[in-house]
Short mmCIF file of C-alpha atoms in Angstrom, two decimals:
data_model
loop_
_atom_site.label_atom_id
_atom_site.label_comp_id
_atom_site.label_asym_id
_atom_site.label_seq_id
_atom_site.Cartn_x
_atom_site.Cartn_y
_atom_site.Cartn_z
CA ARG A 2 8.67 -55.94 5.18
CA LYS A 3 9.84 -56.02 8.78
CA GLU A 4 13.39 -54.95 9.49
CA VAL A 5 14.15 -58.23 11.25
CA GLU A 6 12.09 -61.33 10.61
CA GLN A 7 12.06 -64.67 12.36
CA ASP A 8 9.94 -67.77 12.06
CA PRO A 9 7.91 -67.65 15.27
CA GLY A 10 7.75 -71.45 15.55
CA PRO A 11 7.29 -73.24 17.78
CA PHE A 12 9.98 -75.68 16.74
CA ASN A 13 9.27 -78.97 18.51
CA VAL A 14 12.49 -80.95 18.60
CA PRO A 15 13.40 -84.22 20.36
CA GLU A 16 16.18 -84.09 22.90
CA GLY A 17 19.55 -84.77 21.34
CA ALA A 18 18.59 -83.54 17.91
CA THR A 19 20.14 -80.68 15.98
CA VAL A 20 18.01 -77.66 15.25
CA ALA A 21 18.67 -74.55 13.22
CA PHE A 22 16.75 -71.39 12.61
CA ASN A 23 17.34 -68.28 10.61
CA CYS A 24 16.69 -64.59 10.91
CA THR A 25 16.55 -62.23 7.95
CA TYR A 26 17.27 -58.51 8.07
CA SER A 27 16.42 -55.79 5.60
CA ASN A 28 19.21 -53.24 6.06
CA SER A 29 22.16 -54.47 4.03
CA ALA A 30 24.47 -52.02 5.78
CA SER A 31 23.84 -53.51 9.22
CA GLN A 32 26.97 -53.77 11.26
CA SER A 33 26.52 -56.21 14.08
CA PHE A 34 24.28 -59.07 15.02
CA PHE A 35 23.35 -61.00 18.13
CA TRP A 36 21.29 -63.87 19.41
CA TYR A 37 19.51 -63.46 22.73
CA ARG A 38 17.69 -66.14 24.65
CA GLN A 39 14.52 -65.50 26.64
CA ASP A 40 13.07 -68.11 28.94
CA CYS A 41 9.35 -68.06 29.64
CA ARG A 42 8.44 -65.06 31.80
CA LYS A 43 12.08 -64.09 32.17
CA GLU A 44 14.30 -61.38 30.78
CA PRO A 45 16.30 -61.64 27.54
CA LYS A 46 19.92 -62.65 27.96
CA LEU A 47 22.71 -62.43 25.43
CA LEU A 48 23.48 -65.85 24.02
CA MET A 49 26.16 -64.90 21.53
CA SER A 50 27.37 -62.29 19.12
CA VAL A 51 27.50 -63.19 15.45
CA TYR A 52 30.77 -62.47 13.68
CA SER A 53 31.38 -62.31 9.96
CA SER A 54 33.49 -65.44 10.09
CA GLY A 55 30.92 -67.31 12.12
CA ASN A 56 31.45 -68.35 15.70
CA GLU A 57 30.91 -71.32 17.91
CA ASP A 58 30.29 -71.62 21.61
CA GLY A 59 29.99 -75.19 22.73
CA ARG A 60 26.88 -76.67 21.14
CA PHE A 61 25.87 -73.37 19.60
CA THR A 62 27.04 -72.06 16.24
CA ALA A 63 26.10 -68.71 14.76
CA GLN A 64 26.60 -67.78 11.13
CA LEU A 65 26.21 -64.59 9.14
CA ASN A 66 25.38 -64.52 5.44
CA ARG A 67 25.68 -60.94 4.28
CA ALA A 68 24.90 -61.72 0.64
CA SER A 69 21.51 -63.15 1.53
CA GLN A 70 21.06 -60.96 4.59
CA TYR A 71 20.41 -63.55 7.21
CA ILE A 72 21.94 -64.93 10.35
CA SER A 73 21.48 -68.42 11.64
CA LEU A 74 21.72 -70.28 14.92
CA LEU A 75 22.50 -73.97 15.08
CA ILE A 76 22.08 -75.96 18.27
CA ARG A 77 23.60 -79.42 18.37
CA ASP A 78 22.75 -82.21 20.82
CA SER A 79 19.80 -80.18 22.12
CA LYS A 80 18.96 -80.33 25.81
CA LEU A 81 15.65 -79.86 27.57
CA SER A 82 17.11 -76.68 29.06
CA ASP A 83 17.50 -75.20 25.57
CA SER A 84 13.73 -74.69 25.46
CA ALA A 85 13.29 -70.94 25.18
CA THR A 86 12.56 -68.17 22.74
CA TYR A 87 15.54 -67.09 20.67
CA LEU A 88 15.61 -63.44 19.69
CA CYS A 89 17.57 -62.18 16.73
CA VAL A 90 18.99 -58.68 17.19
CA VAL A 91 20.52 -56.41 14.57
CA ASN A 92 22.48 -53.25 15.22
CA PRO A 93 22.35 -51.28 11.96
CA ASP A 94 24.70 -48.47 12.88
CA SER A 95 26.72 -49.77 15.82
CA ASN A 96 24.97 -47.36 18.15
CA TYR A 97 22.31 -47.82 20.79
CA GLN A 98 19.49 -48.60 18.34
CA LEU A 99 18.96 -52.35 18.32
CA ILE A 100 16.36 -53.91 16.06
CA TRP A 101 14.76 -56.91 17.74
CA GLY A 102 13.12 -59.83 16.02
CA ALA A 103 9.91 -61.22 17.44
CA GLY A 104 11.65 -64.43 18.43
CA THR A 105 11.57 -68.11 17.55
CA LYS A 106 10.13 -70.42 20.16
CA LEU A 107 11.99 -73.69 20.65
CA ILE A 108 10.58 -76.62 22.61
CA ILE A 109 12.83 -79.57 23.30
CA LYS A 110 10.89 -82.72 24.08
CA PRO A 111 12.23 -85.70 26.06
CA ASP B 20 27.51 -59.46 41.39
CA ALA B 21 24.25 -57.58 41.39
CA GLY B 22 22.57 -57.31 38.04
CA VAL B 23 19.98 -54.77 36.97
CA ILE B 24 17.39 -54.46 39.69
CA GLN B 25 13.81 -53.52 38.93
CA SER B 26 10.83 -52.94 41.15
CA PRO B 27 8.06 -53.75 41.51
CA ARG B 28 8.12 -57.17 39.87
CA HIS B 29 4.36 -57.14 39.51
CA GLU B 30 1.88 -54.31 39.58
CA VAL B 31 -1.87 -54.50 39.21
CA THR B 32 -3.64 -51.19 39.12
CA GLU B 33 -6.82 -49.60 37.93
CA MET B 34 -7.18 -47.41 34.91
CA GLY B 35 -6.35 -43.81 35.68
CA GLN B 36 -3.90 -44.56 38.46
CA GLU B 37 -0.29 -43.46 38.43
CA VAL B 38 2.34 -46.17 38.02
CA THR B 39 6.02 -45.73 38.85
CA LEU B 40 8.56 -48.35 37.84
CA ARG B 41 12.08 -48.26 39.21
CA CYS B 42 15.44 -49.43 37.99
CA LYS B 43 18.94 -49.67 39.37
CA PRO B 44 21.46 -50.34 36.59
CA ILE B 45 24.68 -52.27 36.95
CA SER B 46 27.32 -50.14 38.62
CA GLY B 47 29.67 -48.62 36.06
CA HIS B 48 27.29 -48.95 33.14
CA ASN B 49 26.65 -45.61 31.51
CA SER B 50 23.82 -46.58 29.17
CA LEU B 51 20.30 -47.31 30.37
CA PHE B 52 17.33 -48.44 28.36
CA TRP B 53 13.64 -48.85 29.11
CA TYR B 54 11.87 -51.41 26.94
CA ARG B 55 8.30 -52.62 26.80
CA GLN B 56 7.40 -56.14 25.70
CA THR B 57 4.00 -57.37 24.58
CA MET B 58 2.93 -60.40 22.60
CA MET B 59 1.65 -58.24 19.78
CA ARG B 60 4.57 -55.83 19.40
CA GLY B 61 7.53 -57.66 20.90
CA LEU B 62 10.31 -55.60 22.48
CA GLU B 63 10.03 -51.86 21.93
CA LEU B 64 12.58 -49.30 23.03
CA LEU B 65 10.87 -46.56 25.02
CA ILE B 66 13.77 -44.37 26.03
CA TYR B 67 17.56 -44.43 26.09
CA PHE B 68 19.80 -42.59 28.58
CA ASN B 69 23.52 -42.10 28.27
CA ASN B 70 25.42 -40.75 31.27
CA ASN B 71 22.06 -39.95 32.89
CA VAL B 72 20.96 -37.79 29.95
CA PRO B 73 17.93 -38.80 27.85
CA ILE B 74 19.22 -39.25 24.33
CA ASP B 75 16.25 -40.75 22.54
CA ASP B 76 12.70 -40.76 23.86
CA SER B 77 11.05 -41.22 20.50
CA GLY B 78 9.66 -44.55 21.62
CA MET B 79 7.70 -43.12 24.51
CA PRO B 80 4.08 -43.70 23.47
CA GLU B 81 2.63 -40.39 24.53
CA ASP B 82 2.71 -37.70 27.15
CA ARG B 83 1.34 -40.06 29.74
CA PHE B 84 4.77 -41.66 29.87
CA SER B 85 7.79 -39.99 31.43
CA ALA B 86 11.20 -41.20 32.51
CA LYS B 87 13.93 -39.75 34.65
CA MET B 88 17.45 -40.65 35.60
CA PRO B 89 18.49 -38.37 38.44
CA ASN B 90 21.80 -40.15 38.98
CA ALA B 91 23.88 -43.00 37.63
CA SER B 92 22.30 -45.59 39.89
CA PHE B 93 18.60 -44.91 39.56
CA SER B 94 15.93 -44.42 36.94
CA THR B 95 12.14 -44.28 36.96
CA LEU B 96 9.47 -44.77 34.36
CA LYS B 97 6.16 -43.20 35.20
CA ILE B 98 2.77 -43.66 33.58
CA GLN B 99 0.09 -41.17 34.51
CA PRO B 100 -2.76 -41.83 33.99
CA SER B 101 -2.46 -45.52 33.21
CA GLU B 102 -4.69 -47.25 30.66
CA PRO B 103 -5.43 -50.94 30.01
CA ARG B 104 -3.39 -50.83 26.79
CA ASP B 105 -0.31 -50.06 28.90
CA SER B 106 -0.43 -53.61 30.27
CA ALA B 107 2.91 -55.17 29.38
CA VAL B 108 6.25 -56.23 30.80
CA TYR B 109 8.57 -53.28 31.22
CA PHE B 110 12.26 -54.07 31.15
CA CYS B 111 15.13 -51.89 32.19
CA ALA B 112 18.52 -52.74 30.71
CA SER B 113 21.98 -51.31 31.08
CA SER B 114 25.19 -51.58 29.14
CA LEU B 115 28.77 -50.41 29.20
CA GLY B 116 28.86 -47.94 26.35
CA ALA B 117 26.24 -47.39 23.67
CA GLY B 118 27.60 -48.92 20.53
CA GLY B 119 27.48 -52.59 21.24
CA GLY B 120 24.70 -55.09 21.54
CA GLU B 121 25.34 -56.55 24.95
CA LEU B 122 22.52 -55.41 27.15
CA PHE B 123 21.93 -56.66 30.66
CA PHE B 124 18.24 -56.78 31.47
CA GLY B 125 16.47 -56.64 34.76
CA GLU B 126 13.84 -59.23 35.55
CA GLY B 127 11.12 -56.87 34.38
CA SER B 128 8.05 -55.28 35.88
CA ARG B 129 4.82 -56.95 34.82
CA LEU B 130 2.11 -54.32 34.70
CA THR B 131 -1.59 -55.06 34.51
CA VAL B 132 -3.98 -52.14 34.20
CA LEU B 133 -7.61 -53.08 34.80
#
C-alpha cells in the first residue's frame, strides 16, 4: 500500500459545480497535511494546510479525518481556472520529509 | 518579490553529457530541496540542505548525481554522465525552516536526455 494515495482522475466537472476528492494516508501518527495545486507544466504551489478542525479558504474547504486516515478537499462553485492537478502532501514527523501523493487531475468544463 | 529561480528552464542533451542545473532560493530561506518529477514516479525528493549543509541525500539515484550548496543563495545539481532515464522535470524548492510543509518551488528545469 502506498503511503499516500489519491484517485488520479481526471474528474470532469461542469463549471459552477461542487467537487470533492479524498486522499488516504497509511501512517496513523502523521502530524500535518497539505494540499498543493499544480497547473499543467508548472510548479506545485501550496493551496492550503489542513488542520484538525478543518479549514476553509473562500471556495475551498479542507477536512481531516484521523480515524479513517484521510483528508479531503472540497471546491464549491468551481471555476475554469480551478483546472489543475491537486497534490495531497503528508508530513509524518513534522520535519523535512514530505510524502507526496501522485495527484488528482481536475478538469472544469464550461 | 523574487521567488525561487532555476536555470536552465529547458535542457536537451545527449546521453553521456554532463548536465548542471542551478537554483537560487528565496532570500532568508534556510532549507533547500531538489525534487524530480516524472509521470511514472511523481515527485521524488533527491536531496535536502539545511543551512547549506546536505542533510539527506538518500534520494539521489546513484553516483552520477551530485549536488552542492556553496552558499545560502546558490545550489547546483549535476548529472554526469546523463542517461535517457534521467529525463524529467527537476524542481528546486526552498522553505523557511525544515519542519513545516510550505515549500516554494521554482519553475523547474525540464531535462531531456536523448
